[in-house]
C-alpha cells in the first residue's frame, strides 16, 4: 500500500539542492569540483549577529515566544520596511517565519483556494510552482523573454489573467536571472493587478544585492492601494548570510496577515527564540558590511560577464541583482539536465539545470563563490562549450 497523497506524489524534489549534494559528494571523494551551484552567500554571518543570539541564549531566551515573533523584532521589521522600502506595514501585519521559503508558503496557503490560479513568470525560483500545487492551486507559467531582460511585461500579465487568477508572484531582484524591475515597470504591473484585483506576492529577499547603480524598488511602495494588494516576503538569509538560521517574514494586508498568523499558530509556532534576537541585532546594527559584500559580488559579476561574452554559443543578459547568471544555452541544443550532467562528470563543473527554473535551454551559475574557483570553472566551461 502506498500511503503518499496523490497531489504530493506529483511534486518533484528541489533540483537545486540535489545538484549541490551531488557536487559535495564528489568533493568529499577528493575530486576538484568548481561549484557554481550555491544558492547561499559564501561568507559567514557577521559576528555581532552571532553574539546577540549567543547572549539571548545565555540569558535564557529559550521559551516559546509570540507565534508571530517577538514584538521588538516585528517592530524593527516594520521600521525597516518604512525606511528601506517606503512601505508602511504595522508590526501587527508582520509574521516572522522559518525563512523566506516558509514565508512564501504561508502567504500562498493564506490566500489560495483549490483551483485558484497563480501567475508565475519563468524563469522562476524552483519552489514557487510546487508550493502553489501543495496548497491545491494551479501555477500558470508565463515564459518571459530574454530580449525583455527576462521581465514580465504588463501586457503579458494582463493576457494571462483568467477569472480564476488570484495571485502574481514577482521576484525582484530575481533568482535565477538577476533581473531587477524598475519603478516604471512595477507601476504598469500594479495598474493591471489593481484593475483585475490580483494580489502580488513580492519576494524581495535579494533587495540588498543590486549593482551598477541599480535601485531596488518595492512594489508595495507605490501607494496605499498597492500595499493593500501586496504581500512582501523578505528575510535574513541572503543579505546577512544567515541561511542556516531560518529567518524570514511576511508583511501583508491586515486580513491576510491575520490568516498567516493563524496558520503559523497551528503549524510551526515561533521561529527559534534566540535566533530572533540575532535577527533583531542584524536590523539594528551597522549595515556597512553589506556595502563590502556587494562590492565583492559586483567584481565577480563583472569578471564573469566579460568571460561569458567571449564564449560563442551561449547568451547572457547582464544581471543587475542577486548573485546568479542565467546562461542561455539554446544554441547548443542539449537539454539542461544532459548538459549539467556532462559538465559535472567530464569537466567537474557544477551548475543548476534550467529545467528547475522552467526554462530548459539554460543553466544557472552562482557567483557566491571565490574568484579563484570562478576563474578555473569558467576556463573549464569555455572548453566544454567549444567542444559542443
Ligand atoms: C533564497 C531564497 C529565498 C528564501 O530563502 P530562505 O533561506 O528560506 O530565507 C526566497 N526566495 C528566493 C527567490 C530565494 O532565492
mmCIF file of C-alpha atoms and ligand atoms in Angstrom:
data_model
loop_
_atom_site.group_PDB
_atom_site.id
_atom_site.type_symbol
_atom_site.label_atom_id
_atom_site.label_comp_id
_atom_site.label_asym_id
_atom_site.label_seq_id
_atom_site.Cartn_x
_atom_site.Cartn_y
_atom_site.Cartn_z
ATOM 1 C CA UNK A 1 0.000 0.000 0.000
ATOM 2 C CA UNK A 2 1.398 3.400 -0.959
ATOM 3 C CA UNK A 3 0.214 5.945 1.556
ATOM 4 C CA UNK A 4 1.547 9.052 -0.202
ATOM 5 C CA UNK A 5 -1.174 11.523 -1.188
ATOM 6 C CA UNK A 6 -1.550 11.806 -4.950
ATOM 7 C CA UNK A 7 -1.107 15.593 -5.036
ATOM 8 C CA UNK A 8 2.153 15.216 -3.102
ATOM 9 C CA UNK A 9 3.424 12.278 -5.162
ATOM 10 C CA UNK A 10 3.172 14.566 -8.199
ATOM 11 C CA UNK A 11 5.740 17.012 -6.781
ATOM 12 C CA UNK A 12 9.431 16.907 -7.634
ATOM 13 C CA UNK A 13 12.172 17.330 -5.024
ATOM 14 C CA UNK A 14 14.231 20.523 -5.242
ATOM 15 C CA UNK A 15 16.765 20.075 -8.078
ATOM 16 C CA UNK A 16 18.909 22.922 -6.834
ATOM 17 C CA UNK A 17 19.506 21.039 -3.602
ATOM 18 C CA UNK A 18 20.167 17.718 -5.360
ATOM 19 C CA UNK A 19 22.919 19.078 -7.647
ATOM 20 C CA UNK A 20 24.592 20.707 -4.671
ATOM 21 C CA UNK A 21 24.635 17.405 -2.803
ATOM 22 C CA UNK A 22 25.989 15.528 -5.840
ATOM 23 C CA UNK A 23 28.818 18.057 -6.185
ATOM 24 C CA UNK A 24 29.531 17.831 -2.454
ATOM 25 C CA UNK A 25 29.770 14.071 -2.698
ATOM 26 C CA UNK A 26 32.351 14.346 -5.495
ATOM 27 C CA UNK A 27 34.308 16.887 -3.430
ATOM 28 C CA UNK A 28 34.247 14.526 -0.459
ATOM 29 C CA UNK A 29 35.785 11.881 -2.722
ATOM 30 C CA UNK A 30 38.649 14.281 -3.355
ATOM 31 C CA UNK A 31 37.551 15.434 -6.828
ATOM 32 C CA UNK A 32 38.354 19.071 -7.645
ATOM 33 C CA UNK A 33 34.872 20.388 -8.442
ATOM 34 C CA UNK A 34 34.224 24.009 -9.373
ATOM 35 C CA UNK A 35 30.887 24.507 -7.731
ATOM 36 C CA UNK A 36 28.590 27.186 -9.147
ATOM 37 C CA UNK A 37 25.534 25.557 -7.618
ATOM 38 C CA UNK A 38 25.428 27.550 -4.407
ATOM 39 C CA UNK A 39 22.215 29.307 -3.543
ATOM 40 C CA UNK A 40 23.680 30.946 -0.476
ATOM 41 C CA UNK A 41 26.335 33.543 0.393
ATOM 42 C CA UNK A 42 29.893 32.171 0.665
ATOM 43 C CA UNK A 43 30.660 34.096 3.851
ATOM 44 C CA UNK A 44 29.824 33.631 7.497
ATOM 45 C CA UNK A 45 27.176 35.512 9.499
ATOM 46 C CA UNK A 46 28.696 38.742 10.908
ATOM 47 C CA UNK A 47 29.978 38.335 14.479
ATOM 48 C CA UNK A 48 27.734 40.986 16.067
ATOM 49 C CA UNK A 49 24.702 38.966 14.968
ATOM 50 C CA UNK A 50 26.069 35.701 16.338
ATOM 51 C CA UNK A 51 26.937 37.408 19.614
ATOM 52 C CA UNK A 52 23.427 38.763 20.061
ATOM 53 C CA UNK A 53 21.944 35.293 19.591
ATOM 54 C CA UNK A 54 24.506 33.743 21.960
ATOM 55 C CA UNK A 55 23.697 36.382 24.576
ATOM 56 C CA UNK A 56 19.982 35.722 24.249
ATOM 57 C CA UNK A 57 20.610 32.011 24.651
ATOM 58 C CA UNK A 58 22.782 32.598 27.741
ATOM 59 C CA UNK A 59 20.115 34.927 29.151
ATOM 60 C CA UNK A 60 17.552 32.143 29.000
ATOM 61 C CA UNK A 61 15.552 33.299 25.981
ATOM 62 C CA UNK A 62 14.744 29.663 25.426
ATOM 63 C CA UNK A 63 10.961 29.545 25.709
ATOM 64 C CA UNK A 64 8.066 29.932 23.295
ATOM 65 C CA UNK A 65 7.704 33.455 22.003
ATOM 66 C CA UNK A 66 4.645 35.022 20.421
ATOM 67 C CA UNK A 67 3.899 32.762 17.447
ATOM 68 C CA UNK A 68 4.388 35.698 15.010
ATOM 69 C CA UNK A 69 7.744 36.617 16.516
ATOM 70 C CA UNK A 70 8.996 38.774 19.404
ATOM 71 C CA UNK A 71 7.474 42.238 19.474
ATOM 72 C CA UNK A 72 10.838 44.058 19.224
ATOM 73 C CA UNK A 73 11.672 42.201 16.027
ATOM 74 C CA UNK A 74 8.281 42.822 14.401
ATOM 75 C CA UNK A 75 8.616 46.495 15.282
ATOM 76 C CA UNK A 76 12.161 46.610 13.862
ATOM 77 C CA UNK A 77 10.940 44.970 10.640
ATOM 78 C CA UNK A 78 8.078 47.436 10.398
ATOM 79 C CA UNK A 79 10.576 50.320 10.741
ATOM 80 C CA UNK A 80 12.926 48.729 8.217
ATOM 81 C CA UNK A 81 10.130 48.377 5.660
ATOM 82 C CA UNK A 82 9.267 52.038 6.038
ATOM 83 C CA UNK A 83 12.845 53.334 5.896
ATOM 84 C CA UNK A 84 14.317 50.991 3.255
ATOM 85 C CA UNK A 85 11.266 50.238 1.154
ATOM 86 C CA UNK A 86 8.866 53.142 1.734
ATOM 87 C CA UNK A 87 6.249 50.517 2.612
ATOM 88 C CA UNK A 88 4.076 51.132 5.655
ATOM 89 C CA UNK A 89 3.106 47.904 7.425
ATOM 90 C CA UNK A 90 2.294 47.940 11.152
ATOM 91 C CA UNK A 91 4.091 45.407 13.393
ATOM 92 C CA UNK A 92 0.772 43.544 13.640
ATOM 93 C CA UNK A 93 0.894 42.909 9.877
ATOM 94 C CA UNK A 94 4.225 41.122 10.121
ATOM 95 C CA UNK A 95 4.834 37.442 10.806
ATOM 96 C CA UNK A 96 8.353 36.138 11.374
ATOM 97 C CA UNK A 97 8.664 32.700 9.764
ATOM 98 C CA UNK A 98 11.223 29.923 9.273
ATOM 99 C CA UNK A 99 12.954 31.539 6.308
ATOM 100 C CA UNK A 100 11.700 33.335 3.239
ATOM 101 C CA UNK A 101 10.683 29.964 1.860
ATOM 102 C CA UNK A 102 8.296 29.322 4.716
ATOM 103 C CA UNK A 103 7.034 32.903 4.417
ATOM 104 C CA UNK A 104 6.145 32.282 0.736
ATOM 105 C CA UNK A 105 4.345 29.085 1.615
ATOM 106 C CA UNK A 106 2.363 30.732 4.422
ATOM 107 C CA UNK A 107 1.338 33.516 2.047
ATOM 108 C CA UNK A 108 0.074 31.060 -0.570
ATOM 109 C CA UNK A 109 -1.722 28.928 1.987
ATOM 110 C CA UNK A 110 -3.408 32.039 3.358
ATOM 111 C CA UNK A 111 -4.663 33.335 0.001
ATOM 112 C CA UNK A 112 -5.281 30.425 -2.340
ATOM 113 C CA UNK A 113 -8.288 28.170 -2.628
ATOM 114 C CA UNK A 114 -8.114 24.917 -4.591
ATOM 115 C CA UNK A 115 -8.439 25.763 -8.279
ATOM 116 C CA UNK A 116 -7.188 29.336 -7.943
ATOM 117 C CA UNK A 117 -4.545 30.293 -10.478
ATOM 118 C CA UNK A 118 -1.171 31.763 -9.573
ATOM 119 C CA UNK A 119 0.713 33.538 -12.320
ATOM 120 C CA UNK A 120 4.422 32.741 -12.177
ATOM 121 C CA UNK A 121 6.811 34.366 -14.654
ATOM 122 C CA UNK A 122 9.510 31.936 -15.851
ATOM 123 C CA UNK A 123 12.412 31.583 -15.298
ATOM 124 C CA UNK A 124 11.217 31.283 -11.696
ATOM 125 C CA UNK A 125 12.550 30.234 -8.315
ATOM 126 C CA UNK A 126 12.135 26.499 -8.341
ATOM 127 C CA UNK A 127 9.852 26.258 -5.294
ATOM 128 C CA UNK A 128 7.022 28.603 -6.352
ATOM 129 C CA UNK A 129 5.046 26.237 -8.626
ATOM 130 C CA UNK A 130 5.425 23.314 -6.222
ATOM 131 C CA UNK A 131 4.210 25.417 -3.308
ATOM 132 C CA UNK A 132 1.200 26.528 -5.339
ATOM 133 C CA UNK A 133 0.412 22.877 -6.087
ATOM 134 C CA UNK A 134 0.839 21.900 -2.441
ATOM 135 C CA UNK A 135 -1.952 24.276 -1.458
ATOM 136 C CA UNK A 136 -4.165 22.956 -4.273
ATOM 137 C CA UNK A 137 -3.797 25.981 -6.541
ATOM 138 C CA UNK A 138 -2.683 25.913 -10.172
ATOM 139 C CA UNK A 139 0.515 27.546 -11.329
ATOM 140 C CA UNK A 140 0.082 29.455 -14.602
ATOM 141 C CA UNK A 141 3.534 29.900 -16.089
ATOM 142 C CA UNK A 142 4.361 32.795 -18.418
ATOM 143 C CA UNK A 143 7.649 32.495 -20.260
ATOM 144 C CA UNK A 144 9.327 35.890 -20.156
ATOM 145 C CA UNK A 145 11.660 36.877 -22.989
ATOM 146 C CA UNK A 146 15.389 37.265 -22.909
ATOM 147 C CA UNK A 147 15.105 40.415 -25.033
ATOM 148 C CA UNK A 148 12.892 41.913 -22.281
ATOM 149 C CA UNK A 149 15.638 41.185 -19.748
ATOM 150 C CA UNK A 150 13.621 38.188 -18.516
ATOM 151 C CA UNK A 151 11.000 40.542 -17.085
ATOM 152 C CA UNK A 152 7.237 40.137 -17.194
ATOM 153 C CA UNK A 153 5.537 42.912 -19.146
ATOM 154 C CA UNK A 154 2.169 44.374 -18.149
ATOM 155 C CA UNK A 155 0.746 43.138 -21.472
ATOM 156 C CA UNK A 156 1.853 39.556 -20.814
ATOM 157 C CA UNK A 157 0.443 39.778 -17.293
ATOM 158 C CA UNK A 158 -2.916 41.106 -18.478
ATOM 159 C CA UNK A 159 -3.229 38.449 -21.184
ATOM 160 C CA UNK A 160 -2.599 35.656 -18.689
ATOM 161 C CA UNK A 161 -5.341 36.682 -16.294
ATOM 162 C CA UNK A 162 -8.428 34.492 -16.172
ATOM 163 C CA UNK A 163 -11.486 34.507 -13.948
ATOM 164 C CA UNK A 164 -9.600 32.229 -11.567
ATOM 165 C CA UNK A 165 -6.414 34.285 -11.220
ATOM 166 C CA UNK A 166 -5.784 35.245 -7.622
ATOM 167 C CA UNK A 167 -2.057 35.917 -7.319
ATOM 168 C CA UNK A 168 1.039 37.020 -9.208
ATOM 169 C CA UNK A 169 4.459 36.071 -7.914
ATOM 170 C CA UNK A 170 7.106 38.695 -8.505
ATOM 171 C CA UNK A 171 10.738 38.222 -7.536
ATOM 172 C CA UNK A 172 12.995 41.242 -7.939
ATOM 173 C CA UNK A 173 15.994 41.052 -7.840
ATOM 174 C CA UNK A 174 15.401 37.708 -9.468
ATOM 175 C CA UNK A 175 16.695 34.234 -8.862
ATOM 176 C CA UNK A 176 17.808 32.835 -11.356
ATOM 177 C CA UNK A 177 18.018 35.699 -13.893
ATOM 178 C CA UNK A 178 19.405 38.552 -11.786
ATOM 179 C CA UNK A 179 16.917 40.960 -13.348
ATOM 180 C CA UNK A 180 15.651 43.940 -11.371
ATOM 181 C CA UNK A 181 12.337 45.650 -12.137
ATOM 182 C CA UNK A 182 12.318 49.450 -12.423
ATOM 183 C CA UNK A 183 9.723 51.630 -10.718
ATOM 184 C CA UNK A 184 8.062 52.301 -14.060
ATOM 185 C CA UNK A 185 7.771 48.578 -14.873
ATOM 186 C CA UNK A 186 6.322 47.896 -11.425
ATOM 187 C CA UNK A 187 3.799 50.724 -11.823
ATOM 188 C CA UNK A 188 2.494 49.168 -15.026
ATOM 189 C CA UNK A 189 2.200 45.732 -13.430
ATOM 190 C CA UNK A 190 0.457 47.178 -10.370
ATOM 191 C CA UNK A 191 -2.027 49.012 -12.578
ATOM 192 C CA UNK A 192 -3.101 45.655 -14.027
ATOM 193 C CA UNK A 193 -3.157 43.988 -10.589
ATOM 194 C CA UNK A 194 -5.415 46.726 -9.215
ATOM 195 C CA UNK A 195 -7.834 46.709 -12.112
ATOM 196 C CA UNK A 196 -8.093 42.887 -12.049
ATOM 197 C CA UNK A 197 -7.920 42.585 -8.248
ATOM 198 C CA UNK A 198 -4.918 40.253 -8.159
ATOM 199 C CA UNK A 199 -2.664 40.081 -5.095
ATOM 200 C CA UNK A 200 1.094 40.249 -5.628
ATOM 201 C CA UNK A 201 3.482 38.115 -3.646
ATOM 202 C CA UNK A 202 6.631 40.217 -3.851
ATOM 203 C CA UNK A 203 9.703 38.188 -2.940
ATOM 204 C CA UNK A 204 12.355 40.792 -2.114
ATOM 205 C CA UNK A 205 14.919 38.521 -0.481
ATOM 206 C CA UNK A 206 17.755 39.843 -2.721
ATOM 207 C CA UNK A 207 16.904 43.533 -2.282
ATOM 208 C CA UNK A 208 20.327 44.477 -0.893
ATOM 209 C CA UNK A 209 22.235 42.804 -3.717
ATOM 210 C CA UNK A 210 21.948 45.245 -6.623
ATOM 211 C CA UNK A 211 24.734 46.533 -8.864
ATOM 212 C CA UNK A 212 25.792 49.203 -11.301
ATOM 213 C CA UNK A 213 23.756 51.965 -9.695
ATOM 214 C CA UNK A 214 20.538 49.975 -9.939
ATOM 215 C CA UNK A 215 17.946 50.597 -7.202
ATOM 216 C CA UNK A 216 15.648 48.035 -5.653
ATOM 217 C CA UNK A 217 12.069 49.308 -5.620
ATOM 218 C CA UNK A 218 9.411 47.535 -3.603
ATOM 219 C CA UNK A 219 6.108 47.311 -5.449
ATOM 220 C CA UNK A 220 4.431 47.982 -2.082
ATOM 221 C CA UNK A 221 5.891 51.494 -2.139
ATOM 222 C CA UNK A 222 3.569 52.542 -4.960
ATOM 223 C CA UNK A 223 0.818 53.725 -2.620
ATOM 224 C CA UNK A 224 -1.846 52.601 -0.179
ATOM 225 C CA UNK A 225 -3.848 50.663 -2.747
ATOM 226 C CA UNK A 226 -0.688 48.919 -3.916
ATOM 227 C CA UNK A 227 0.111 47.945 -0.335
ATOM 228 C CA UNK A 228 -3.380 46.508 0.064
ATOM 229 C CA UNK A 229 -2.583 44.247 -2.914
ATOM 230 C CA UNK A 230 0.917 43.193 -1.909
ATOM 231 C CA UNK A 231 2.460 40.643 0.416
ATOM 232 C CA UNK A 232 6.136 41.377 0.886
ATOM 233 C CA UNK A 233 8.317 38.349 1.536
ATOM 234 C CA UNK A 234 11.800 39.021 2.808
ATOM 235 C CA UNK A 235 14.304 37.508 5.189
ATOM 236 C CA UNK A 236 17.799 37.416 6.603
ATOM 237 C CA UNK A 237 19.353 34.564 4.609
ATOM 238 C CA UNK A 238 20.839 36.460 1.691
ATOM 239 C CA UNK A 239 21.585 39.969 2.996
ATOM 240 C CA UNK A 240 23.097 38.821 6.308
ATOM 241 C CA UNK A 241 24.472 35.404 5.290
ATOM 242 C CA UNK A 242 22.068 33.680 7.700
ATOM 243 C CA UNK A 243 20.696 30.823 5.587
ATOM 244 C CA UNK A 244 21.027 28.237 8.361
ATOM 245 C CA UNK A 245 19.236 30.377 10.924
ATOM 246 C CA UNK A 246 15.865 30.055 9.163
ATOM 247 C CA UNK A 247 14.540 33.577 9.469
ATOM 248 C CA UNK A 248 12.164 35.272 7.091
ATOM 249 C CA UNK A 249 8.958 37.243 7.247
ATOM 250 C CA UNK A 250 5.796 38.366 5.526
ATOM 251 C CA UNK A 251 4.274 41.841 5.628
ATOM 252 C CA UNK A 252 0.714 41.602 4.403
ATOM 253 C CA UNK A 253 -2.646 43.395 4.202
ATOM 254 C CA UNK A 254 -4.434 43.025 7.550
ATOM 255 C CA UNK A 255 -6.815 40.185 6.711
ATOM 256 C CA UNK A 256 -4.066 38.162 5.026
ATOM 257 C CA UNK A 257 -1.675 38.845 7.912
ATOM 258 C CA UNK A 258 -4.289 37.534 10.313
ATOM 259 C CA UNK A 259 -4.702 34.365 8.232
ATOM 260 C CA UNK A 260 -0.929 33.836 8.103
ATOM 261 C CA UNK A 261 -0.768 34.306 11.856
ATOM 262 C CA UNK A 262 -3.485 31.686 12.371
ATOM 263 C CA UNK A 263 -1.746 29.207 10.055
ATOM 264 C CA UNK A 264 1.552 29.642 11.835
ATOM 265 C CA UNK A 265 -0.023 29.344 15.281
ATOM 266 C CA UNK A 266 -1.262 25.878 14.319
ATOM 267 C CA UNK A 267 1.838 24.675 12.474
ATOM 268 C CA UNK A 268 5.369 25.785 13.335
ATOM 269 C CA UNK A 269 4.600 28.410 16.023
ATOM 270 C CA UNK A 270 7.503 30.796 16.574
ATOM 271 C CA UNK A 271 10.903 30.750 14.896
ATOM 272 C CA UNK A 272 13.692 29.622 17.289
ATOM 273 C CA UNK A 273 13.580 32.121 20.150
ATOM 274 C CA UNK A 274 17.263 33.092 20.411
ATOM 275 C CA UNK A 275 17.674 33.213 16.615
ATOM 276 C CA UNK A 276 15.133 36.031 16.615
ATOM 277 C CA UNK A 277 17.479 38.119 18.781
ATOM 278 C CA UNK A 278 20.176 37.618 16.157
ATOM 279 C CA UNK A 279 17.759 38.935 13.540
ATOM 280 C CA UNK A 280 16.988 41.923 15.734
ATOM 281 C CA UNK A 281 20.705 42.710 16.004
ATOM 282 C CA UNK A 282 21.077 42.338 12.234
ATOM 283 C CA UNK A 283 18.463 45.049 11.633
ATOM 284 C CA UNK A 284 19.629 47.352 14.428
ATOM 285 C CA UNK A 285 23.364 47.069 13.852
ATOM 286 C CA UNK A 286 25.606 48.825 11.351
ATOM 287 C CA UNK A 287 24.792 47.839 7.776
ATOM 288 C CA UNK A 288 28.161 48.841 6.354
ATOM 289 C CA UNK A 289 29.390 45.273 5.794
ATOM 290 C CA UNK A 290 26.673 44.877 3.155
ATOM 291 C CA UNK A 291 28.401 47.517 1.017
ATOM 292 C CA UNK A 292 31.624 45.482 1.108
ATOM 293 C CA UNK A 293 29.790 42.296 0.204
ATOM 294 C CA UNK A 294 28.048 43.986 -2.716
ATOM 295 C CA UNK A 295 31.387 45.316 -3.962
ATOM 296 C CA UNK A 296 32.883 41.820 -3.882
ATOM 297 C CA UNK A 297 29.905 40.265 -5.702
ATOM 298 C CA UNK A 298 29.970 43.049 -8.265
ATOM 299 C CA UNK A 299 33.628 42.411 -9.026
ATOM 300 C CA UNK A 300 32.888 38.700 -9.634
ATOM 301 C CA UNK A 301 29.810 39.594 -11.678
ATOM 302 C CA UNK A 302 31.793 41.852 -13.986
ATOM 303 C CA UNK A 303 34.516 39.275 -14.419
ATOM 304 C CA UNK A 304 32.009 36.553 -15.321
ATOM 305 C CA UNK A 305 30.131 38.824 -17.692
ATOM 306 C CA UNK A 306 33.326 39.520 -19.619
ATOM 307 C CA UNK A 307 34.076 35.776 -19.817
ATOM 308 C CA UNK A 308 30.591 34.726 -20.945
ATOM 309 C CA UNK A 309 30.590 37.372 -23.662
ATOM 310 C CA UNK A 310 33.636 35.704 -25.189
ATOM 311 C CA UNK A 311 32.017 32.279 -25.444
ATOM 312 C CA UNK A 312 30.407 31.818 -28.846
ATOM 313 C CA UNK A 313 27.486 29.519 -28.305
ATOM 314 C CA UNK A 314 25.937 30.961 -25.150
ATOM 315 C CA UNK A 315 23.915 34.124 -24.494
ATOM 316 C CA UNK A 316 23.630 36.088 -21.279
ATOM 317 C CA UNK A 317 21.714 39.139 -20.127
ATOM 318 C CA UNK A 318 23.777 41.194 -17.721
ATOM 319 C CA UNK A 319 22.346 40.515 -14.249
ATOM 320 C CA UNK A 320 21.633 43.617 -12.166
ATOM 321 C CA UNK A 321 20.953 41.923 -8.851
ATOM 322 C CA UNK A 322 21.156 38.748 -6.708
ATOM 323 C CA UNK A 323 24.229 36.533 -7.334
ATOM 324 C CA UNK A 324 23.387 34.472 -10.399
ATOM 325 C CA UNK A 325 23.882 34.313 -14.137
ATOM 326 C CA UNK A 326 21.296 32.524 -16.207
ATOM 327 C CA UNK A 327 23.262 31.330 -19.214
ATOM 328 C CA UNK A 328 21.104 30.679 -22.265
ATOM 329 C CA UNK A 329 22.361 27.519 -23.928
ATOM 330 C CA UNK A 330 19.654 27.126 -26.619
ATOM 331 C CA UNK A 331 22.272 27.223 -29.358
ATOM 332 C CA UNK A 332 23.920 24.077 -28.002
ATOM 333 C CA UNK A 333 20.756 22.056 -28.388
ATOM 334 C CA UNK A 334 21.214 19.954 -25.237
ATOM 335 C CA UNK A 335 18.600 19.559 -22.555
ATOM 336 C CA UNK A 336 19.708 21.305 -19.378
ATOM 337 C CA UNK A 337 19.860 18.033 -17.418
ATOM 338 C CA UNK A 338 22.012 16.438 -20.091
ATOM 339 C CA UNK A 339 24.284 19.488 -20.242
ATOM 340 C CA UNK A 340 24.576 19.717 -16.458
ATOM 341 C CA UNK A 341 25.424 16.044 -16.081
ATOM 342 C CA UNK A 342 28.094 16.163 -18.811
ATOM 343 C CA UNK A 343 29.567 19.331 -17.398
ATOM 344 C CA UNK A 344 29.800 17.820 -13.935
ATOM 345 C CA UNK A 345 31.061 14.350 -14.864
ATOM 346 C CA UNK A 346 33.502 15.335 -17.639
ATOM 347 C CA UNK A 347 34.609 18.825 -16.634
ATOM 348 C CA UNK A 348 33.913 18.834 -12.865
ATOM 349 C CA UNK A 349 31.823 21.989 -13.037
ATOM 350 C CA UNK A 350 28.582 22.075 -11.053
ATOM 351 C CA UNK A 351 25.742 24.318 -12.225
ATOM 352 C CA UNK A 352 21.968 24.106 -11.829
ATOM 353 C CA UNK A 353 19.923 22.943 -14.850
ATOM 354 C CA UNK A 354 17.443 25.487 -16.187
ATOM 355 C CA UNK A 355 14.649 22.932 -16.148
ATOM 356 C CA UNK A 356 14.494 23.611 -12.385
ATOM 357 C CA UNK A 357 13.532 27.192 -13.233
ATOM 358 C CA UNK A 358 11.067 26.442 -16.014
ATOM 359 C CA UNK A 359 13.480 27.306 -18.840
ATOM 360 C CA UNK A 360 15.198 24.194 -20.125
ATOM 361 C CA UNK A 361 17.583 25.971 -22.506
ATOM 362 C CA UNK A 362 19.744 27.354 -19.754
ATOM 363 C CA UNK A 363 21.922 26.692 -16.735
ATOM 364 C CA UNK A 364 22.412 28.828 -13.643
ATOM 365 C CA UNK A 365 25.826 29.897 -12.370
ATOM 366 C CA UNK A 366 26.021 31.304 -8.863
ATOM 367 C CA UNK A 367 28.838 33.720 -8.054
ATOM 368 C CA UNK A 368 28.566 33.222 -4.325
ATOM 369 C CA UNK A 369 31.919 31.507 -4.632
ATOM 370 C CA UNK A 370 35.537 32.702 -4.650
ATOM 371 C CA UNK A 371 37.164 34.274 -7.705
ATOM 372 C CA UNK A 372 39.800 31.526 -7.970
ATOM 373 C CA UNK A 373 37.073 28.894 -8.353
ATOM 374 C CA UNK A 374 35.192 31.162 -10.756
ATOM 375 C CA UNK A 375 38.264 31.567 -12.972
ATOM 376 C CA UNK A 376 39.090 27.892 -13.087
ATOM 377 C CA UNK A 377 35.453 26.887 -13.549
ATOM 378 C CA UNK A 378 34.927 29.288 -16.438
ATOM 379 C CA UNK A 379 38.082 28.019 -18.164
ATOM 380 C CA UNK A 380 36.557 24.556 -18.000
ATOM 381 C CA UNK A 381 33.129 25.771 -19.088
ATOM 382 C CA UNK A 382 34.676 27.517 -22.066
ATOM 383 C CA UNK A 383 36.384 24.274 -23.116
ATOM 384 C CA UNK A 384 33.090 22.438 -22.731
ATOM 385 C CA UNK A 385 31.271 24.984 -24.886
ATOM 386 C CA UNK A 386 33.910 24.838 -27.602
ATOM 387 C CA UNK A 387 33.601 21.049 -27.676
ATOM 388 C CA UNK A 388 29.816 21.258 -28.221
HETATM 389 C C1 LIG B 1 16.957 32.007 -1.001
HETATM 390 C C2 LIG B 1 15.620 32.432 -1.485
HETATM 391 C C3 LIG B 1 14.518 32.594 -0.620
HETATM 392 C C4 LIG B 1 14.486 32.339 0.852
HETATM 393 O O1 LIG B 1 15.376 31.557 1.426
HETATM 394 P P1 LIG B 1 15.278 31.237 2.970
HETATM 395 O O2 LIG B 1 16.585 30.626 3.268
HETATM 396 O O3 LIG B 1 14.121 30.349 3.159
HETATM 397 O O4 LIG B 1 15.086 32.547 3.698
HETATM 398 C C5 LIG B 1 13.342 33.069 -1.135
HETATM 399 N N1 LIG B 1 13.208 33.354 -2.423
HETATM 400 C C6 LIG B 1 14.217 33.210 -3.282
HETATM 401 C C7 LIG B 1 13.986 33.581 -4.692
HETATM 402 C C8 LIG B 1 15.457 32.733 -2.859
HETATM 403 O O5 LIG B 1 16.438 32.556 -3.741
#
